[in-house]
mmCIF file of C-alpha atoms and ligand atoms in Angstrom:
data_model
loop_
_atom_site.group_PDB
_atom_site.id
_atom_site.type_symbol
_atom_site.label_atom_id
_atom_site.label_comp_id
_atom_site.label_asym_id
_atom_site.label_seq_id
_atom_site.Cartn_x
_atom_site.Cartn_y
_atom_site.Cartn_z
ATOM 1 C CA MET A 348 -13.841 -18.640 16.385
ATOM 2 C CA ALA A 349 -11.759 -18.095 13.268
ATOM 3 C CA GLN A 350 -10.671 -14.489 12.800
ATOM 4 C CA THR A 351 -12.662 -14.070 9.600
ATOM 5 C CA THR A 352 -15.806 -15.447 11.253
ATOM 6 C CA ALA A 353 -15.444 -13.001 14.134
ATOM 7 C CA ILE A 354 -14.902 -10.173 11.636
ATOM 8 C CA PHE A 355 -17.949 -11.204 9.656
ATOM 9 C CA GLU A 356 -20.027 -11.264 12.857
ATOM 10 C CA ALA A 357 -18.845 -7.748 13.733
ATOM 11 C CA VAL A 358 -19.780 -6.564 10.247
ATOM 12 C CA ARG A 359 -23.164 -8.290 10.365
ATOM 13 C CA THR A 360 -24.152 -6.658 13.638
ATOM 14 C CA ALA A 361 -22.849 -3.110 12.970
ATOM 15 C CA ASP A 362 -25.136 -0.376 11.646
ATOM 16 C CA THR A 363 -22.305 1.909 10.611
ATOM 17 C CA ILE A 364 -19.003 0.720 9.162
ATOM 18 C CA ILE A 365 -16.149 3.106 8.354
ATOM 19 C CA ILE A 366 -13.200 1.773 6.386
ATOM 20 C CA HIS A 367 -9.784 3.431 6.711
ATOM 21 C CA ARG A 368 -6.406 2.686 5.101
ATOM 22 C CA HIS A 369 -2.884 4.095 5.143
ATOM 23 C CA GLN A 370 -1.746 7.615 4.305
ATOM 24 C CA ARG A 371 -0.224 8.197 0.862
ATOM 25 C CA PRO A 372 -2.404 5.389 -0.489
ATOM 26 C CA ASP A 373 -1.397 3.057 -3.292
ATOM 27 C CA PRO A 374 -3.706 0.940 -5.480
ATOM 28 C CA ASP A 375 -3.803 -1.887 -2.903
ATOM 29 C CA ALA A 376 -4.810 0.448 -0.072
ATOM 30 C CA LEU A 377 -7.562 1.996 -2.185
ATOM 31 C CA GLY A 378 -8.546 -1.191 -4.008
ATOM 32 C CA SER A 379 -9.036 -3.095 -0.749
ATOM 33 C CA GLN A 380 -10.802 -0.144 0.893
ATOM 34 C CA PHE A 381 -13.240 0.606 -1.935
ATOM 35 C CA GLY A 382 -13.595 -3.055 -2.927
ATOM 36 C CA LEU A 383 -14.569 -4.032 0.621
ATOM 37 C CA LYS A 384 -16.949 -1.073 0.822
ATOM 38 C CA LEU A 385 -18.787 -2.113 -2.363
ATOM 39 C CA ILE A 386 -19.001 -5.741 -1.251
ATOM 40 C CA LEU A 387 -20.444 -4.810 2.144
ATOM 41 C CA GLN A 388 -22.854 -2.282 0.595
ATOM 42 C CA HIS A 389 -24.113 -4.931 -1.808
ATOM 43 C CA ALA A 390 -24.643 -7.464 0.989
ATOM 44 C CA PHE A 391 -26.052 -5.006 3.545
ATOM 45 C CA PRO A 392 -27.866 -2.189 1.706
ATOM 46 C CA ASP A 393 -29.378 -0.837 4.939
ATOM 47 C CA LYS A 394 -26.074 -0.223 6.685
ATOM 48 C CA LYS A 395 -24.180 3.049 6.481
ATOM 49 C CA ILE A 396 -20.781 2.215 5.008
ATOM 50 C CA TYR A 397 -18.075 4.829 4.405
ATOM 51 C CA ALA A 398 -14.536 5.028 3.043
ATOM 52 C CA ALA A 399 -12.418 7.612 4.891
ATOM 53 C CA GLY A 400 -9.173 9.368 3.955
ATOM 54 C CA THR A 401 -7.648 11.666 1.345
ATOM 55 C CA ILE A 402 -7.041 10.518 -2.224
ATOM 56 C CA PRO A 403 -4.277 11.843 -4.496
ATOM 57 C CA ASP A 404 -5.455 13.045 -7.924
ATOM 58 C CA ASP A 405 -3.449 10.444 -9.827
ATOM 59 C CA LEU A 406 -5.362 7.631 -8.089
ATOM 60 C CA SER A 407 -8.825 9.165 -8.387
ATOM 61 C CA TRP A 408 -9.597 6.607 -11.116
ATOM 62 C CA LEU A 409 -10.013 4.113 -8.255
ATOM 63 C CA GLY A 410 -12.799 6.094 -6.592
ATOM 64 C CA HIS A 411 -13.571 8.858 -4.164
ATOM 65 C CA ALA A 412 -13.603 9.016 -0.383
ATOM 66 C CA ASP A 413 -16.711 9.864 1.612
ATOM 67 C CA ASP A 414 -17.165 12.891 3.840
ATOM 68 C CA VAL A 415 -17.602 11.172 7.184
ATOM 69 C CA ALA A 416 -19.115 13.364 9.903
ATOM 70 C CA ASP A 417 -17.558 13.080 13.384
ATOM 71 C CA ASP A 418 -20.776 11.830 14.951
ATOM 72 C CA GLN A 419 -20.855 8.826 12.601
ATOM 73 C CA TYR A 420 -17.985 7.331 14.586
ATOM 74 C CA GLN A 421 -19.959 7.108 17.802
ATOM 75 C CA ASP A 422 -21.271 3.560 17.400
ATOM 76 C CA ALA A 423 -19.323 2.628 14.311
ATOM 77 C CA LEU A 424 -17.301 -0.433 13.479
ATOM 78 C CA VAL A 425 -14.011 0.877 12.079
ATOM 79 C CA ILE A 426 -12.029 -1.419 9.787
ATOM 80 C CA THR A 427 -8.509 -0.536 8.672
ATOM 81 C CA VAL A 428 -7.122 -2.228 5.590
ATOM 82 C CA ASP A 429 -3.496 -2.485 4.441
ATOM 83 C CA THR A 430 -2.136 -0.454 7.367
ATOM 84 C CA ALA A 431 0.534 -2.005 9.587
ATOM 85 C CA ASN A 432 0.707 0.627 12.314
ATOM 86 C CA THR A 433 -1.653 3.150 13.840
ATOM 87 C CA GLU A 434 0.549 6.178 13.004
ATOM 88 C CA ARG A 435 0.056 5.529 9.292
ATOM 89 C CA ILE A 436 -3.755 5.323 9.372
ATOM 90 C CA ASP A 437 -5.225 8.074 7.241
ATOM 91 C CA ASP A 438 -7.620 10.094 9.401
ATOM 92 C CA ASP A 439 -7.008 10.028 13.158
ATOM 93 C CA ARG A 440 -10.667 9.440 13.913
ATOM 94 C CA PHE A 441 -10.139 5.693 13.364
ATOM 95 C CA SER A 442 -9.896 5.332 17.162
ATOM 96 C CA GLN A 443 -13.282 6.943 17.854
ATOM 97 C CA GLY A 444 -15.442 3.996 16.812
ATOM 98 C CA LYS A 445 -17.039 1.347 19.007
ATOM 99 C CA GLN A 446 -14.825 -1.417 17.658
ATOM 100 C CA LEU A 447 -11.618 -1.497 15.587
ATOM 101 C CA ILE A 448 -10.617 -4.288 13.195
ATOM 102 C CA LYS A 449 -7.313 -4.564 11.341
ATOM 103 C CA ILE A 450 -7.070 -6.467 8.023
ATOM 104 C CA ASP A 451 -3.552 -6.448 6.585
ATOM 105 C CA HIS A 452 -0.732 -8.287 4.833
ATOM 106 C CA HIS A 453 2.284 -6.481 6.348
ATOM 107 C CA PRO A 454 4.390 -8.000 9.151
ATOM 108 C CA ASN A 455 2.295 -7.602 12.294
ATOM 109 C CA ASP A 456 4.695 -5.430 14.296
ATOM 110 C CA ASP A 457 1.888 -3.335 15.754
ATOM 111 C CA ASP A 458 -0.981 -5.682 16.577
ATOM 112 C CA TYR A 459 -3.588 -2.985 17.134
ATOM 113 C CA GLY A 460 -7.364 -3.289 17.117
ATOM 114 C CA ASP A 461 -9.971 -5.301 19.007
ATOM 115 C CA LEU A 462 -9.685 -7.915 16.293
ATOM 116 C CA SER A 463 -7.024 -8.386 13.665
ATOM 117 C CA TRP A 464 -6.566 -10.629 10.654
ATOM 118 C CA VAL A 465 -3.044 -10.347 9.301
ATOM 119 C CA LEU A 466 -1.442 -12.673 6.743
ATOM 120 C CA PRO A 467 2.042 -11.350 5.867
ATOM 121 C CA ASP A 468 2.474 -13.974 3.142
ATOM 122 C CA ALA A 469 -0.497 -12.696 1.147
ATOM 123 C CA SER A 470 0.433 -10.701 -1.956
ATOM 124 C CA SER A 471 -1.862 -7.831 -1.045
ATOM 125 C CA THR A 472 -4.717 -6.823 1.194
ATOM 126 C CA SER A 473 -6.959 -6.968 -1.870
ATOM 127 C CA GLU A 474 -6.196 -10.704 -2.088
ATOM 128 C CA LEU A 475 -7.284 -11.037 1.556
ATOM 129 C CA VAL A 476 -10.561 -9.264 0.852
ATOM 130 C CA VAL A 477 -11.320 -11.856 -1.839
ATOM 131 C CA ASP A 478 -10.461 -14.637 0.649
ATOM 132 C CA PHE A 479 -12.842 -13.024 3.131
ATOM 133 C CA VAL A 480 -15.643 -12.973 0.546
ATOM 134 C CA ASN A 481 -14.990 -16.603 -0.391
ATOM 135 C CA GLU A 482 -15.128 -17.699 3.255
ATOM 136 C CA HIS A 483 -18.540 -16.048 3.588
ATOM 137 C CA ALA A 484 -19.841 -16.770 0.111
ATOM 138 C CA ASP A 485 -23.312 -17.516 1.482
ATOM 139 C CA ALA A 486 -23.671 -13.831 2.427
ATOM 140 C CA LEU A 487 -21.107 -11.903 0.369
ATOM 141 C CA THR A 488 -20.872 -11.487 -3.417
ATOM 142 C CA LEU A 489 -17.869 -10.482 -5.470
ATOM 143 C CA THR A 490 -19.521 -7.910 -7.699
ATOM 144 C CA ARG A 491 -17.832 -6.871 -10.925
ATOM 145 C CA ALA A 492 -17.251 -3.310 -9.698
ATOM 146 C CA ALA A 493 -15.590 -4.564 -6.512
ATOM 147 C CA ALA A 494 -13.586 -7.131 -8.473
ATOM 148 C CA GLN A 495 -12.165 -4.392 -10.719
ATOM 149 C CA LEU A 496 -10.864 -2.516 -7.671
ATOM 150 C CA LEU A 497 -9.473 -5.602 -5.980
ATOM 151 C CA TYR A 498 -7.721 -6.630 -9.187
ATOM 152 C CA ALA A 499 -6.147 -3.148 -9.328
ATOM 153 C CA GLY A 500 -4.891 -3.655 -5.774
ATOM 154 C CA ILE A 501 -3.318 -7.014 -6.573
ATOM 155 C CA VAL A 502 -1.719 -5.713 -9.779
ATOM 156 C CA GLY A 503 -0.324 -2.746 -7.837
ATOM 157 C CA ASP A 504 1.156 -4.618 -4.891
ATOM 158 C CA THR A 505 2.618 -7.492 -6.940
ATOM 159 C CA GLY A 506 4.180 -5.118 -9.498
ATOM 160 C CA ARG A 507 1.998 -6.819 -12.111
ATOM 161 C CA PHE A 508 2.606 -10.321 -10.735
ATOM 162 C CA LEU A 509 6.371 -9.788 -10.645
ATOM 163 C CA TYR A 510 7.272 -9.743 -6.950
ATOM 164 C CA PRO A 511 8.009 -12.859 -4.855
ATOM 165 C CA ALA A 512 4.784 -12.624 -2.794
ATOM 166 C CA THR A 513 2.872 -13.531 -5.975
ATOM 167 C CA SER A 514 1.699 -17.099 -5.302
ATOM 168 C CA SER A 515 -0.398 -19.678 -7.129
ATOM 169 C CA HIS A 516 -3.210 -18.528 -4.846
ATOM 170 C CA THR A 517 -2.712 -14.956 -6.092
ATOM 171 C CA PHE A 518 -3.223 -16.178 -9.653
ATOM 172 C CA ALA A 519 -6.290 -18.207 -8.587
ATOM 173 C CA VAL A 520 -7.761 -15.070 -7.002
ATOM 174 C CA ALA A 521 -6.896 -12.968 -10.074
ATOM 175 C CA SER A 522 -8.583 -15.573 -12.256
ATOM 176 C CA GLN A 523 -11.695 -15.434 -10.073
ATOM 177 C CA LEU A 524 -11.711 -11.636 -10.394
ATOM 178 C CA LEU A 525 -11.359 -11.788 -14.190
ATOM 179 C CA ALA A 526 -14.230 -14.267 -14.357
ATOM 180 C CA THR A 527 -16.588 -11.567 -13.048
ATOM 181 C CA GLY A 528 -16.064 -9.700 -16.353
ATOM 182 C CA ILE A 529 -13.730 -6.927 -15.213
ATOM 183 C CA ASP A 530 -11.722 -4.865 -17.690
ATOM 184 C CA ALA A 531 -8.238 -6.018 -16.679
ATOM 185 C CA ALA A 532 -6.654 -4.185 -19.618
ATOM 186 C CA GLU A 533 -8.052 -0.894 -18.351
ATOM 187 C CA VAL A 534 -6.487 -1.512 -14.951
ATOM 188 C CA GLY A 535 -3.196 -2.380 -16.641
ATOM 189 C CA ARG A 536 -3.334 0.800 -18.714
ATOM 190 C CA HIS A 537 -4.005 2.993 -15.664
ATOM 191 C CA GLU A 538 -1.145 1.453 -13.706
ATOM 192 C CA ASN A 539 1.241 1.576 -16.676
ATOM 193 C CA GLU A 540 0.665 5.134 -17.889
ATOM 194 C CA LEU A 541 3.038 7.946 -16.931
ATOM 195 C CA SER A 542 2.718 11.712 -17.154
ATOM 196 C CA ARG A 543 5.343 13.490 -19.280
ATOM 197 C CA GLY A 544 7.092 14.764 -16.137
ATOM 198 C CA LEU A 545 7.235 11.297 -14.624
ATOM 199 C CA GLY A 546 8.541 9.863 -17.902
ATOM 200 C CA ARG A 547 11.380 12.383 -17.901
ATOM 201 C CA LEU A 548 12.183 11.643 -14.285
ATOM 202 C CA MET A 549 12.173 7.903 -14.994
ATOM 203 C CA GLY A 550 14.704 8.463 -17.768
ATOM 204 C CA ASP A 551 16.924 10.392 -15.379
ATOM 205 C CA VAL A 552 16.638 7.749 -12.662
ATOM 206 C CA LEU A 553 17.728 5.022 -15.109
ATOM 207 C CA ALA A 554 20.526 7.130 -16.568
ATOM 208 C CA ASN A 555 21.940 8.720 -13.437
ATOM 209 C CA ILE A 556 21.242 6.497 -10.438
ATOM 210 C CA THR A 557 24.326 5.881 -8.289
ATOM 211 C CA ILE A 558 25.211 2.184 -8.029
ATOM 212 C CA ASP A 559 28.101 0.978 -5.865
ATOM 213 C CA GLU A 560 30.190 -2.185 -6.260
ATOM 214 C CA THR A 561 27.823 -4.172 -3.983
ATOM 215 C CA GLY A 562 24.763 -3.410 -6.130
ATOM 216 C CA ALA A 563 23.402 -0.948 -3.557
ATOM 217 C CA ALA A 564 21.932 2.046 -5.384
ATOM 218 C CA HIS A 565 20.366 5.372 -4.555
ATOM 219 C CA TYR A 566 18.743 8.315 -6.240
ATOM 220 C CA ILE A 567 17.660 11.571 -4.602
ATOM 221 C CA ILE A 568 14.716 13.524 -5.995
ATOM 222 C CA SER A 569 14.899 17.160 -4.881
ATOM 223 C CA GLN A 570 12.066 19.646 -4.440
ATOM 224 C CA GLN A 571 13.657 21.704 -7.212
ATOM 225 C CA GLN A 572 13.529 18.737 -9.601
ATOM 226 C CA LEU A 573 9.889 18.066 -8.727
ATOM 227 C CA ALA A 574 9.032 21.727 -9.347
ATOM 228 C CA SER A 575 10.828 21.826 -12.709
ATOM 229 C CA LEU A 576 8.858 18.750 -13.836
ATOM 230 C CA SER A 577 5.571 20.030 -12.349
ATOM 231 C CA LEU A 578 5.321 16.923 -10.197
ATOM 232 C CA ALA A 579 3.947 16.497 -6.676
ATOM 233 C CA ALA A 580 5.977 14.294 -4.345
ATOM 234 C CA SER A 581 3.011 11.921 -4.103
ATOM 235 C CA GLU A 582 3.200 11.282 -7.858
ATOM 236 C CA VAL A 583 6.596 9.563 -7.875
ATOM 237 C CA GLN A 584 5.290 6.231 -6.512
ATOM 238 C CA PRO A 585 5.284 4.584 -9.993
ATOM 239 C CA LEU A 586 9.046 5.192 -10.182
ATOM 240 C CA VAL A 587 9.896 3.368 -6.986
ATOM 241 C CA SER A 588 10.378 0.024 -8.729
ATOM 242 C CA THR A 589 12.267 1.528 -11.700
ATOM 243 C CA PRO A 590 15.871 1.108 -10.406
ATOM 244 C CA GLY A 591 15.263 -2.628 -9.995
ATOM 245 C CA ARG A 592 14.991 -2.952 -13.755
ATOM 246 C CA LEU A 593 18.736 -2.394 -13.969
ATOM 247 C CA ALA A 594 20.517 -5.745 -13.695
ATOM 248 C CA ASP A 595 23.394 -4.241 -11.650
ATOM 249 C CA VAL A 596 21.036 -2.952 -8.966
ATOM 250 C CA ARG A 597 20.400 -5.411 -6.096
ATOM 251 C CA ALA A 598 18.876 -3.064 -3.506
ATOM 252 C CA TRP A 599 18.018 0.607 -3.681
ATOM 253 C CA LEU A 600 16.911 3.724 -1.877
ATOM 254 C CA LEU A 601 14.798 6.358 -3.550
ATOM 255 C CA PHE A 602 14.772 9.586 -1.541
ATOM 256 C CA VAL A 603 12.075 12.179 -2.183
ATOM 257 C CA GLU A 604 12.668 15.577 -0.600
ATOM 258 C CA ASN A 605 9.756 17.072 1.349
ATOM 259 C CA PRO A 606 9.115 20.850 1.333
ATOM 260 C CA ASP A 607 10.698 21.104 4.823
ATOM 261 C CA GLY A 608 13.967 19.560 3.645
ATOM 262 C CA SER A 609 13.364 16.125 5.178
ATOM 263 C CA TYR A 610 13.096 13.035 2.957
ATOM 264 C CA ARG A 611 10.573 10.314 2.382
ATOM 265 C CA VAL A 612 12.547 7.112 1.669
ATOM 266 C CA HIS A 613 11.484 4.134 -0.446
ATOM 267 C CA LEU A 614 13.568 0.997 0.197
ATOM 268 C CA ARG A 615 13.483 -1.945 -2.206
ATOM 269 C CA SER A 616 15.563 -5.096 -2.572
ATOM 270 C CA LYS A 617 16.050 -8.151 -4.757
ATOM 271 C CA GLY A 618 18.187 -9.778 -2.042
ATOM 272 C CA PRO A 619 18.634 -8.806 1.619
ATOM 273 C CA ALA A 620 15.670 -7.767 3.753
ATOM 274 C CA VAL A 621 15.537 -3.984 4.110
ATOM 275 C CA ASN A 622 12.724 -3.594 6.635
ATOM 276 C CA GLU A 623 15.051 -3.517 9.669
ATOM 277 C CA LEU A 624 16.914 -0.620 8.045
ATOM 278 C CA ALA A 625 13.546 1.068 7.452
ATOM 279 C CA LYS A 626 12.534 0.505 11.082
ATOM 280 C CA SER A 627 15.689 2.205 12.317
ATOM 281 C CA HIS A 628 14.684 5.305 10.322
ATOM 282 C CA HIS A 629 11.070 5.804 11.463
ATOM 283 C CA GLY A 630 9.610 3.338 8.992
ATOM 284 C CA GLY A 631 8.810 -0.276 8.343
ATOM 285 C CA GLY A 632 7.182 -2.538 5.806
ATOM 286 C CA HIS A 633 7.860 -5.841 4.054
ATOM 287 C CA ASP A 634 11.250 -7.617 3.819
ATOM 288 C CA LEU A 635 11.842 -6.465 0.247
ATOM 289 C CA ALA A 636 9.694 -3.300 0.108
ATOM 290 C CA SER A 637 9.722 -0.783 2.930
ATOM 291 C CA GLY A 638 9.301 2.919 3.567
ATOM 292 C CA ALA A 639 11.108 5.265 5.977
ATOM 293 C CA ASN A 640 11.920 8.902 6.711
ATOM 294 C CA ALA A 641 15.206 10.808 6.850
ATOM 295 C CA ALA A 642 15.390 14.133 8.682
ATOM 296 C CA ASP A 643 18.182 15.639 6.549
ATOM 297 C CA MET A 644 21.139 14.889 4.256
ATOM 298 C CA VAL A 645 23.125 13.545 7.197
ATOM 299 C CA GLU A 646 20.538 10.811 7.705
ATOM 300 C CA VAL A 647 20.300 10.272 3.938
ATOM 301 C CA LYS A 648 24.040 9.560 3.835
ATOM 302 C CA GLU A 649 23.745 7.256 6.864
ATOM 303 C CA MET A 650 21.080 5.234 5.090
ATOM 304 C CA ILE A 651 23.148 5.004 1.899
ATOM 305 C CA ALA A 652 26.115 3.692 3.912
ATOM 306 C CA SER A 653 23.884 1.254 5.844
ATOM 307 C CA LEU A 654 22.437 -0.219 2.662
ATOM 308 C CA SER A 655 25.905 -0.753 1.243
ATOM 309 C CA GLN A 656 26.950 -2.462 4.483
ATOM 310 C CA LEU A 657 23.818 -4.617 4.394
ATOM 311 C CA MET A 658 24.690 -5.721 0.860
ATOM 312 C CA LYS A 659 28.273 -6.572 1.878
ATOM 313 C CA GLU A 660 27.041 -8.696 4.801
ATOM 314 C CA TRP A 661 24.493 -10.417 2.591
ATOM 315 C CA GLN A 662 27.098 -11.182 -0.088
ATOM 316 C CA ALA A 663 29.479 -12.567 2.557
ATOM 317 C CA GLN A 664 26.895 -15.130 3.738
HETATM 318 P P1 AMP B 1087 6.479 2.696 -0.003
HETATM 319 O O1 AMP B 1087 7.945 2.742 -0.221
HETATM 320 O O2 AMP B 1087 5.917 3.954 0.547
HETATM 321 O O3 AMP B 1087 5.787 2.191 -1.232
HETATM 322 O O4 AMP B 1087 6.225 1.615 1.117
HETATM 323 C C1 AMP B 1087 6.621 0.270 0.960
HETATM 324 C C2 AMP B 1087 5.973 -0.581 2.016
HETATM 325 O O5 AMP B 1087 6.427 -0.169 3.297
HETATM 326 C C3 AMP B 1087 4.467 -0.477 2.030
HETATM 327 O O6 AMP B 1087 3.951 -1.762 2.229
HETATM 328 C C4 AMP B 1087 4.167 0.424 3.181
HETATM 329 O O7 AMP B 1087 2.954 0.114 3.774
HETATM 330 C C5 AMP B 1087 5.337 0.193 4.122
HETATM 331 N N1 AMP B 1087 5.698 1.450 4.793
HETATM 332 C C6 AMP B 1087 6.031 2.608 4.198
HETATM 333 N N2 AMP B 1087 6.306 3.570 5.102
HETATM 334 C C7 AMP B 1087 6.146 3.017 6.322
HETATM 335 C C8 AMP B 1087 6.267 3.496 7.667
HETATM 336 N N3 AMP B 1087 6.614 4.747 7.941
HETATM 337 N N4 AMP B 1087 6.016 2.616 8.667
HETATM 338 C C9 AMP B 1087 5.660 1.349 8.399
HETATM 339 N N5 AMP B 1087 5.530 0.830 7.155
HETATM 340 C C10 AMP B 1087 5.758 1.641 6.116
#
């Protein structure tokens, strides 16, 4: 049985479905989670369908999570979207259901779940949710409200159709979503707007990022800087792609200091794959977009040196 058919069968026979996604969600995590929830609710109004996890204020325009009581997990089908590994699933109760299904577009390094459907070439998990609906079009409908969320997910994960994973199929899916009557401009506005603090930080990133002779770049955002701009660490996500706008920058690390002095690291590249570097620092992700963690400045410096080395090796090829 094809994976999507098996997933549809699991959905059809479950009374309770709880959808999880990764911690520190982005528009694709939330778009695919809420989009799938609305689609399943529309098709199966008698089922109990929940979206679990915590949502940062700046993404509350995408929707709100449900309060899911512990006992709901007892006979539930749990679906995770957009989450490559179990450690990153928001809300540990994901393992307490009757069955676990993974739907994702990251490299499948951790093939968890009773069933999984993972297409690393897809632009986004939101794109996969549309594919899932299309494969079961006799039972599932792409409602306008769901389409708006899924479009937001695709726009988010493709950097507005800019990144290499954007395929002709991505545009076909986006076209299908627009045809439902969504307000694509509103999504674009939400994903384009910056707070004053973030605007100031963006200016500083562009003006003061360190770029070496290989095109490897880094910028460190301290707790002090965040406090002076009244920003939460979770709000800097829109800046992660900013260094790439500089022509001299080929690959970059954006470090964000945590309150305990450790660092959350965002790795991005226009050339060499950076996910192996991410994996060696408690992270992972896509070839050109990964996340990791650094315990202290010693590890920060190690990562800066490793990226430079990676660039040298890539240029020597
Ligand atoms: P970020 O830099 O947080 O936007 O993450 C970039 C990509 O790497 C996303 O697709 C994440 O899902 C993935 N990623 C981030 N952190 C981790 C991690 N600790 N482990 C595995 N994948 C990660």
